[in-house]
mmCIF file of C-alpha atoms in Angstrom:
data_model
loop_
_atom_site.group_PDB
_atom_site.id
_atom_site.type_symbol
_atom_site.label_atom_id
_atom_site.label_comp_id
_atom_site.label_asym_id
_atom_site.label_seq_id
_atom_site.Cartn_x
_atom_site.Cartn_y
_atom_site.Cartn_z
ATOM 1 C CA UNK A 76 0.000 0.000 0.000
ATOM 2 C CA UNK A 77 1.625 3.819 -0.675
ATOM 3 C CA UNK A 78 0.750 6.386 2.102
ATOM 4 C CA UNK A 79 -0.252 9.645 1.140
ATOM 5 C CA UNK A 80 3.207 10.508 2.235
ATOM 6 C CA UNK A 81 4.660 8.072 -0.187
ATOM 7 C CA UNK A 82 3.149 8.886 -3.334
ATOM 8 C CA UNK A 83 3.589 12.901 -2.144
ATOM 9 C CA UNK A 84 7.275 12.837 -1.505
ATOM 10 C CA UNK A 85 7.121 10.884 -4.632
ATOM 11 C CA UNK A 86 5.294 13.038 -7.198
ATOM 12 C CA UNK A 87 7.675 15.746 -5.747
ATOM 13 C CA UNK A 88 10.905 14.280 -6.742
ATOM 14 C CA UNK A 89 9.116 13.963 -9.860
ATOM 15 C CA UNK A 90 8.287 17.769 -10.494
ATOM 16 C CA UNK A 91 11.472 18.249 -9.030
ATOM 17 C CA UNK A 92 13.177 16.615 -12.138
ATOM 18 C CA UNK A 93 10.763 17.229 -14.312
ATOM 19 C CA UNK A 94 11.641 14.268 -16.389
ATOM 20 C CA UNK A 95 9.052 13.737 -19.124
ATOM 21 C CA UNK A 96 10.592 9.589 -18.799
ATOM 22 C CA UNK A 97 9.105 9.707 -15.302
ATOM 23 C CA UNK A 98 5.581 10.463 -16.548
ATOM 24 C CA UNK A 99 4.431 6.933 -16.308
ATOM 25 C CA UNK A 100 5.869 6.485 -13.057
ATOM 26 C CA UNK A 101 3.676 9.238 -11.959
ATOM 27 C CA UNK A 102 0.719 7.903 -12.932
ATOM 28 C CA UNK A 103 1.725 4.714 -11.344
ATOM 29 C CA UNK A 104 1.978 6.107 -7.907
ATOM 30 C CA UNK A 105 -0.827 7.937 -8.382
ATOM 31 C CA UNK A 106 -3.338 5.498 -9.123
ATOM 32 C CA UNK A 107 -1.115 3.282 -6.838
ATOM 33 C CA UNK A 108 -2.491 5.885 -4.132
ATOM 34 C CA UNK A 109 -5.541 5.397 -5.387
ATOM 35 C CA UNK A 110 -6.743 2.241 -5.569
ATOM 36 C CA UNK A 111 -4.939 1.819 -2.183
ATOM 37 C CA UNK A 112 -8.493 2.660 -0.724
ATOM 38 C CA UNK A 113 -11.434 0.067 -0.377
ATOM 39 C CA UNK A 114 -14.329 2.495 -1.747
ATOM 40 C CA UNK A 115 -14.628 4.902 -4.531
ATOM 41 C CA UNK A 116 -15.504 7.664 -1.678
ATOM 42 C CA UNK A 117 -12.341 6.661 0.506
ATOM 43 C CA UNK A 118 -10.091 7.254 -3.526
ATOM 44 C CA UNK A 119 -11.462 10.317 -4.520
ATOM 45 C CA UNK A 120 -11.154 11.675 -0.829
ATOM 46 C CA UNK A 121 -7.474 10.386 -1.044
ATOM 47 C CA UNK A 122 -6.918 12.450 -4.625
ATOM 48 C CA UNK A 123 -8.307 15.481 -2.953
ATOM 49 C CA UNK A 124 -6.098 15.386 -0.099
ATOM 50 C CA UNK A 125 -3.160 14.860 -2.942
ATOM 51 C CA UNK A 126 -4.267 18.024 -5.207
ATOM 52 C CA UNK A 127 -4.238 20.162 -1.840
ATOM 53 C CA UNK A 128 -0.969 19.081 -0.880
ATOM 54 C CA UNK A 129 0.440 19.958 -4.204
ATOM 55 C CA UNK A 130 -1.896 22.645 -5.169
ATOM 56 C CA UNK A 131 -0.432 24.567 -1.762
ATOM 57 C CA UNK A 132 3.034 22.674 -2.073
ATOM 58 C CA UNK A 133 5.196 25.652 -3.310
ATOM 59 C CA UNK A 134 4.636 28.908 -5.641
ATOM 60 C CA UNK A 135 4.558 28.595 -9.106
ATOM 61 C CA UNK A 136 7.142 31.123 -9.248
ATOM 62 C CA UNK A 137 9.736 29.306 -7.124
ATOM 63 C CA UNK A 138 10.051 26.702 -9.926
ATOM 64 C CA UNK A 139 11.601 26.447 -14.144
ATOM 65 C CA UNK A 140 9.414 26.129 -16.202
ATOM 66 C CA UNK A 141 9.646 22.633 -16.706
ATOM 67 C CA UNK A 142 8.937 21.714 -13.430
ATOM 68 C CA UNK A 143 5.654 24.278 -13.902
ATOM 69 C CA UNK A 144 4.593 22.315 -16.900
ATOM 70 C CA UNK A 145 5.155 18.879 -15.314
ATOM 71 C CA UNK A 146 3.598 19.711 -12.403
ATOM 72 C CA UNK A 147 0.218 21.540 -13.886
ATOM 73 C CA UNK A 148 0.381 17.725 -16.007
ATOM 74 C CA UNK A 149 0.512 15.718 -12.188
ATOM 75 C CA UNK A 150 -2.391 18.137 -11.126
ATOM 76 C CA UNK A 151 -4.224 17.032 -14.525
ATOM 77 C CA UNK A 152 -3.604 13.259 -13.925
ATOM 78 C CA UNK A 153 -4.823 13.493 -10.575
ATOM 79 C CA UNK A 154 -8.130 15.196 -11.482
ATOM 80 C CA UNK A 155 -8.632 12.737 -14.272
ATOM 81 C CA UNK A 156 -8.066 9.691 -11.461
ATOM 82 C CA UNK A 157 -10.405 11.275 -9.032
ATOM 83 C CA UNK A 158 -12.805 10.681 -12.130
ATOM 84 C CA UNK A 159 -11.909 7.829 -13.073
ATOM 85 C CA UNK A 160 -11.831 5.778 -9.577
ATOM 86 C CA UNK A 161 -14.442 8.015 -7.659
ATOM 87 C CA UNK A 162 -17.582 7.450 -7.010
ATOM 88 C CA UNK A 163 -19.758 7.287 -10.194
ATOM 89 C CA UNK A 164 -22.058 10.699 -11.261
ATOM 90 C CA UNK A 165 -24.547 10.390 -13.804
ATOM 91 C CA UNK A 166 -22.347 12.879 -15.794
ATOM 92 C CA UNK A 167 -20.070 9.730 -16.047
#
């Protein structure tokens, strides 16, 4: 199982590097994270608490611009899982 500490640390190091190669691991430890909990209510709760701790992380400004664009792309990935794993709407 990866702790929201894990796969937060994690997606870090990944904007960090801002390796377009590391994509896929990304989305690994995201959905990873994920599908770590039992109920589609417990996984888009957990994606939530993963956009607000990189949504309030660090400035935009503090980073290249690579590390911008990969990170906007995490924040994308993990909106799309929420979606994707969460509880079913009828927009869906």
């Amino acid at each position: 199982m990866t702790s929201h500490d894990e796969c937060a640390r994690d997606l870090r190091s990944y904007i960090d590097h801002a390796d377009r190669d590391d994509l896929g691991a990304a989305q690994n430890a995201i959905l990873k994270f994920a599908l770590a909990e039992p109920d589609p209510q417990g996984r888009a709760a957990a994606m939530d608490a993963l956009l607000d701790d990189l949504s309030r992380d660090r400035s935009p400004a503090t980073m290249s611009e690579a590390q911008q664009a990969f990170h906007t792309v995490l924040i994308a990935m993990i909106e799309r899982t929420k979606t994707v794993v969460g509880p079913v709407t009828s927009g869906r």
